[in-house]
mmCIF file of C-alpha atoms in Angstrom:
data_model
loop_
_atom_site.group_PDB
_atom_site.id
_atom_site.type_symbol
_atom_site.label_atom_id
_atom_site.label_comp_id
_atom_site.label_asym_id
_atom_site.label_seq_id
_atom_site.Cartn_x
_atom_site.Cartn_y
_atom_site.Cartn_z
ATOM 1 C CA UNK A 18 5.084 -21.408 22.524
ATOM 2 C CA UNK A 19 5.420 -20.554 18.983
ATOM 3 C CA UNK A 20 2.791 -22.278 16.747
ATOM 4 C CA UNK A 21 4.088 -22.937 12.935
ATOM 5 C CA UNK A 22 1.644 -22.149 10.081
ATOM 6 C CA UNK A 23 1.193 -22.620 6.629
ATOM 7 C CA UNK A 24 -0.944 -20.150 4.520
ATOM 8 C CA UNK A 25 -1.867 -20.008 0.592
ATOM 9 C CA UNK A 26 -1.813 -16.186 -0.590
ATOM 10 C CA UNK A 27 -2.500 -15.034 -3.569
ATOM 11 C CA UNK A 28 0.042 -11.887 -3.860
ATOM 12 C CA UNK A 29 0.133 -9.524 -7.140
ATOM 13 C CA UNK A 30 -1.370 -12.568 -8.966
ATOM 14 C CA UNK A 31 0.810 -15.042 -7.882
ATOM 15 C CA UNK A 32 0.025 -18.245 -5.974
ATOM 16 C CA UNK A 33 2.232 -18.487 -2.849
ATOM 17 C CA UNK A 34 2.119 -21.144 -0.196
ATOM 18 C CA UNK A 35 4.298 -19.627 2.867
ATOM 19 C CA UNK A 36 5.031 -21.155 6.094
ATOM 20 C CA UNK A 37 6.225 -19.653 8.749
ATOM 21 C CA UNK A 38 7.555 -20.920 12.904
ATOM 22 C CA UNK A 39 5.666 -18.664 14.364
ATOM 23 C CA UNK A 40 2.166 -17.956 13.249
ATOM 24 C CA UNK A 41 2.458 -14.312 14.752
ATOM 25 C CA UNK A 42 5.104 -13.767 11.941
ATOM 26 C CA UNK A 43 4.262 -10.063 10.667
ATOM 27 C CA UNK A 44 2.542 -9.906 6.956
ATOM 28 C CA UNK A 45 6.043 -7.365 6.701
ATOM 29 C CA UNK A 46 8.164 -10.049 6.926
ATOM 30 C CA UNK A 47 6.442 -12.818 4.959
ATOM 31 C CA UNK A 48 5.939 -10.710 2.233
ATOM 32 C CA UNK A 49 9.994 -9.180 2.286
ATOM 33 C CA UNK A 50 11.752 -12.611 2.589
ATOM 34 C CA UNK A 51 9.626 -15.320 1.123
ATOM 35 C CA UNK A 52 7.662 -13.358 -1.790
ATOM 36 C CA UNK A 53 10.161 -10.451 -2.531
ATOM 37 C CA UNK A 54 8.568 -7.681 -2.261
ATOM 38 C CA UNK A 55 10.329 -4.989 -2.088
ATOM 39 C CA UNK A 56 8.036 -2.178 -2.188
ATOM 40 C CA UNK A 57 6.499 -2.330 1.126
ATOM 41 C CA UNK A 58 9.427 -1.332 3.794
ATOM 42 C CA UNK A 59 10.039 -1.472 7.648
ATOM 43 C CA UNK A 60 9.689 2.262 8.752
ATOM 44 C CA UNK A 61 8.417 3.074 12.285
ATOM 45 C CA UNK A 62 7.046 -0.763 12.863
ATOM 46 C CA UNK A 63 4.165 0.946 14.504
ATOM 47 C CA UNK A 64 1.766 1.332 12.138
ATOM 48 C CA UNK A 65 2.280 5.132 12.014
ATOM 49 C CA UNK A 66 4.124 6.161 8.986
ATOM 50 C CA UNK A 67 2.890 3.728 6.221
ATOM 51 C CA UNK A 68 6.075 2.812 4.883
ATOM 52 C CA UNK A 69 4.748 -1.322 5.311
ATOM 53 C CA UNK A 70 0.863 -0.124 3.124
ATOM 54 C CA UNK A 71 -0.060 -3.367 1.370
ATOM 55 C CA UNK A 72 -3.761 -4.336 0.000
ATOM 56 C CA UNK A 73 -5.052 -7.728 1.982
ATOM 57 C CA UNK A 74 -8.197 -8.053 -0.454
ATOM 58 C CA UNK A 75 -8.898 -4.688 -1.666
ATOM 59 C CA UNK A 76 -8.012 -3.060 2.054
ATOM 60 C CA UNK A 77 -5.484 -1.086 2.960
ATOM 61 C CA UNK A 78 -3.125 -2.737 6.180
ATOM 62 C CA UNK A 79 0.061 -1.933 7.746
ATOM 63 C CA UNK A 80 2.106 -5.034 7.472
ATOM 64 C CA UNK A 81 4.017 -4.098 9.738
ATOM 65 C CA UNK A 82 1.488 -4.910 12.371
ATOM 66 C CA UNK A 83 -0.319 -7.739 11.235
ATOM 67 C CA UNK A 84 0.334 -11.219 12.374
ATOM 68 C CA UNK A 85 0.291 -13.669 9.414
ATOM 69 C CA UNK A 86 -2.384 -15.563 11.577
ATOM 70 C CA UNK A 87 -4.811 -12.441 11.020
ATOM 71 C CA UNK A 88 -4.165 -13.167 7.248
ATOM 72 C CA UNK A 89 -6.687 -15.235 5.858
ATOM 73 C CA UNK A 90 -6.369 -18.222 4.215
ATOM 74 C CA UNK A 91 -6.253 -17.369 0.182
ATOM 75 C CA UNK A 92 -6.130 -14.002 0.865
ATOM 76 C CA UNK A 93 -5.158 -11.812 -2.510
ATOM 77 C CA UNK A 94 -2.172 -9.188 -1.541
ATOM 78 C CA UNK A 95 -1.277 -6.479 -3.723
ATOM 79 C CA UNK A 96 1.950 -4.754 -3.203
ATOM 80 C CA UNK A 97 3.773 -1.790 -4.939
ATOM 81 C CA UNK A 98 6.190 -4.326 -6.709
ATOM 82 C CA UNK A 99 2.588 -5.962 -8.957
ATOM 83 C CA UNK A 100 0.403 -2.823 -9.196
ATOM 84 C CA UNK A 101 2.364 -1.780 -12.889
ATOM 85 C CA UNK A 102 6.285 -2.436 -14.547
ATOM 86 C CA UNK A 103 8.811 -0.192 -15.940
ATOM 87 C CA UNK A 104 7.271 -0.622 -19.201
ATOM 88 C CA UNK A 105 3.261 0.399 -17.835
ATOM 89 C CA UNK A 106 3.369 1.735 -14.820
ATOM 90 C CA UNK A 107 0.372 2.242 -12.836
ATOM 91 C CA UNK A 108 -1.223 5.580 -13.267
ATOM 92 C CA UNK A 109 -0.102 6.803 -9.666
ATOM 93 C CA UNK A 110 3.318 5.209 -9.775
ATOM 94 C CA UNK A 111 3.593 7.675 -13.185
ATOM 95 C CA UNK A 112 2.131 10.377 -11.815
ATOM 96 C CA UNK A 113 4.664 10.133 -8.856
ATOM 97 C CA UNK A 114 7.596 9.948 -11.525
ATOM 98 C CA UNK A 115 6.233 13.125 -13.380
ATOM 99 C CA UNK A 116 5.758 15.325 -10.344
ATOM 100 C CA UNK A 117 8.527 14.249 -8.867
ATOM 101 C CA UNK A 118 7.073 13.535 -5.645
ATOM 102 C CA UNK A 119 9.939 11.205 -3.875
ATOM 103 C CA UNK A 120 12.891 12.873 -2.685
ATOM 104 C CA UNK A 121 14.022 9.965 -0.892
ATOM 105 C CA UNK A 122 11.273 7.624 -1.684
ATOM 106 C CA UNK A 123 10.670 6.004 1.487
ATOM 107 C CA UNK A 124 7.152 6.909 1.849
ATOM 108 C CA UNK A 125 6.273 6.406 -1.690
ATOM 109 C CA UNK A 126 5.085 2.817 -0.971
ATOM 110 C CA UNK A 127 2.673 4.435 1.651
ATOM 111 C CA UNK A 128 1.388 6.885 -0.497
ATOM 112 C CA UNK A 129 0.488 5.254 -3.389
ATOM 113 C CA UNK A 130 -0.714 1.904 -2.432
ATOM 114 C CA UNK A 131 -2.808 3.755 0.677
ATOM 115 C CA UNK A 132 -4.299 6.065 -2.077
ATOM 116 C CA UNK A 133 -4.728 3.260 -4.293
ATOM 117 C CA UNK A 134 -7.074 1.521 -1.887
ATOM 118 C CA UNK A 135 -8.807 4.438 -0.865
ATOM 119 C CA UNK A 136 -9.326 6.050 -4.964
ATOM 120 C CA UNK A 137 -10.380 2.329 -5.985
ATOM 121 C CA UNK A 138 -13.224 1.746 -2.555
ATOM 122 C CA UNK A 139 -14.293 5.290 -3.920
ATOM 123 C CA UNK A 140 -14.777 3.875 -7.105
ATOM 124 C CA UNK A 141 -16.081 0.588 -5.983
ATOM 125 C CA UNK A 142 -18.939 2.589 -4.184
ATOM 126 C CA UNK A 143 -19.869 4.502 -7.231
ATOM 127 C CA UNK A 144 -17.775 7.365 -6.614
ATOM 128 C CA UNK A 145 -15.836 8.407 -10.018
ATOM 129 C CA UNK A 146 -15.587 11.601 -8.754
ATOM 130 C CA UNK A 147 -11.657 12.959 -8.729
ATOM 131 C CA UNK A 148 -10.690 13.872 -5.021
ATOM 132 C CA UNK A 149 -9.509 17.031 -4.406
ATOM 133 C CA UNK A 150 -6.456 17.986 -3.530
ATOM 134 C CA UNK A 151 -7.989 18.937 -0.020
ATOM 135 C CA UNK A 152 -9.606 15.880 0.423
ATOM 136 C CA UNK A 153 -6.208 13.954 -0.498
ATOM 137 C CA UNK A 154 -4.645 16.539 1.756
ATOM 138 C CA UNK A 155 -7.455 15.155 4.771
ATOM 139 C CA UNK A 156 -6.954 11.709 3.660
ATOM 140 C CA UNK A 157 -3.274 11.278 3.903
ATOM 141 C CA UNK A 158 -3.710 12.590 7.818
ATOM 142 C CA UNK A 159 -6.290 10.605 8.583
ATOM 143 C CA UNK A 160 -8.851 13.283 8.800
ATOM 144 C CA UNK A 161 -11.193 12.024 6.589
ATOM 145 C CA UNK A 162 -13.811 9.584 7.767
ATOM 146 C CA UNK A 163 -12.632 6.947 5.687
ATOM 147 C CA UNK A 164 -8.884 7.353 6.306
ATOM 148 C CA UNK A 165 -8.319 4.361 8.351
ATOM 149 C CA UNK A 166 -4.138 5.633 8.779
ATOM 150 C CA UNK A 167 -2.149 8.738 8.550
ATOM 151 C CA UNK A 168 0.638 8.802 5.778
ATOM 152 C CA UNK A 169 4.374 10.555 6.871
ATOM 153 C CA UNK A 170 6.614 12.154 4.407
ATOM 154 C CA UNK A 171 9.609 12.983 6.346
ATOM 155 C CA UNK A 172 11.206 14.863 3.036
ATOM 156 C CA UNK A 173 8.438 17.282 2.953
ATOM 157 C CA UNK A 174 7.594 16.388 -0.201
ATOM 158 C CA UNK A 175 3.558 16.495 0.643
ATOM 159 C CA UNK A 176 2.427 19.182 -2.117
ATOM 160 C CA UNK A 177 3.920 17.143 -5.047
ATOM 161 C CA UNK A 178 2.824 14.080 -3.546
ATOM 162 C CA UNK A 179 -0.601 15.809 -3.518
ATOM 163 C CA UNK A 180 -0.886 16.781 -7.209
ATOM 164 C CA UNK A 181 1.012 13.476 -7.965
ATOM 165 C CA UNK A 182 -1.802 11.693 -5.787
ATOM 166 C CA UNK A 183 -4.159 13.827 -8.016
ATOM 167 C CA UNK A 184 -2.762 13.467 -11.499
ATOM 168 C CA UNK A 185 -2.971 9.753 -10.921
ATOM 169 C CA UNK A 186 -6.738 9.695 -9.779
ATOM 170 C CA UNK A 187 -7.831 11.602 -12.615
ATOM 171 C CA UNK A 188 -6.392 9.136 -14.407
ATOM 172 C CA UNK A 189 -8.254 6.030 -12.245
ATOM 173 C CA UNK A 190 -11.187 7.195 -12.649
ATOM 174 C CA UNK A 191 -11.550 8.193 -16.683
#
């Protein structure tokens, strides 16, 4: 039987008290139709290809996946739609623009807010060191240690997202 529930979220900045039937409502969802986001998408609904990447207090989850009951209460969400704006975009989102790394853009909400979490825990841990663009590379398959996901492109686009992914970082970490 479906349990309603009621949580207080804290997403790009904003306070947001959602409610929901069904407390296994995926984060996805919740975030799409009461918060409008638009930047994280439905893609595989599997957690494989990223397309869903949102921050749940600094870490990097696949909406798509995760029951608003695994949520916690007050939790801050970041999202592609609060990390910059048209007039100051985010140093990844420009980097993205300049290198032109979306052909189609559907995986540009994976890439940048899974590198975003993974270039700021870097820097969290004392690491100001710019990745390379092998260890990006490693990252975005989930080869490194620390790459909790793997991150599809189905355009191909991978080597500008790379150097975009790179441009950006270099940028983070000045």
């Amino acid at each position: 039987m479906p349990t309603p529930l009621t949580r207080n979220l804290t997403v790009n900045g904003h306070h947001r008290r959602v409610t929901v039937p069904d407390d296994t409502e995926r984060l996805l969802y919740v975030l799409r139709e009461q918060c409008d986001q638009r930047g994280p998408r439905f893609g595989c609904g599997v957690a494989q290809c990223g397309a869903c990447t949102v921050l749940v207090n600094g870490e990097v989850t696949r909406s798509c996946v995760t029951d608003l009951n695994a949520v916690p209460e007050g939790a801050a969400i970041r999202t592609l739609d609060g990390i910059g704006s048209e007039a100051r975009p985010h140093p990844l989102q420009r980097a993205f623009v300049t290198e032109q790394a979306g052909q189609c853009a559907f995986c540009v909400n994976a890439m940048i807010m899974g590198s975003l979490g993974w270039i700021e825990s870097r820097i969290a841990e004392g690491n100001r060191a710019v990745p390379s663009r092998k260890e990006i590379a490693d990252y975005l398959s989930g080869a490194l240690p620390e790459s909790t996901f793997n991150y599809l492109c189905r355009c191909g686009t991978h080597t500008r997202i790379v150097e975009a992914i790179h441009s950006g970082a270099t940028e983070m970490v000045k």
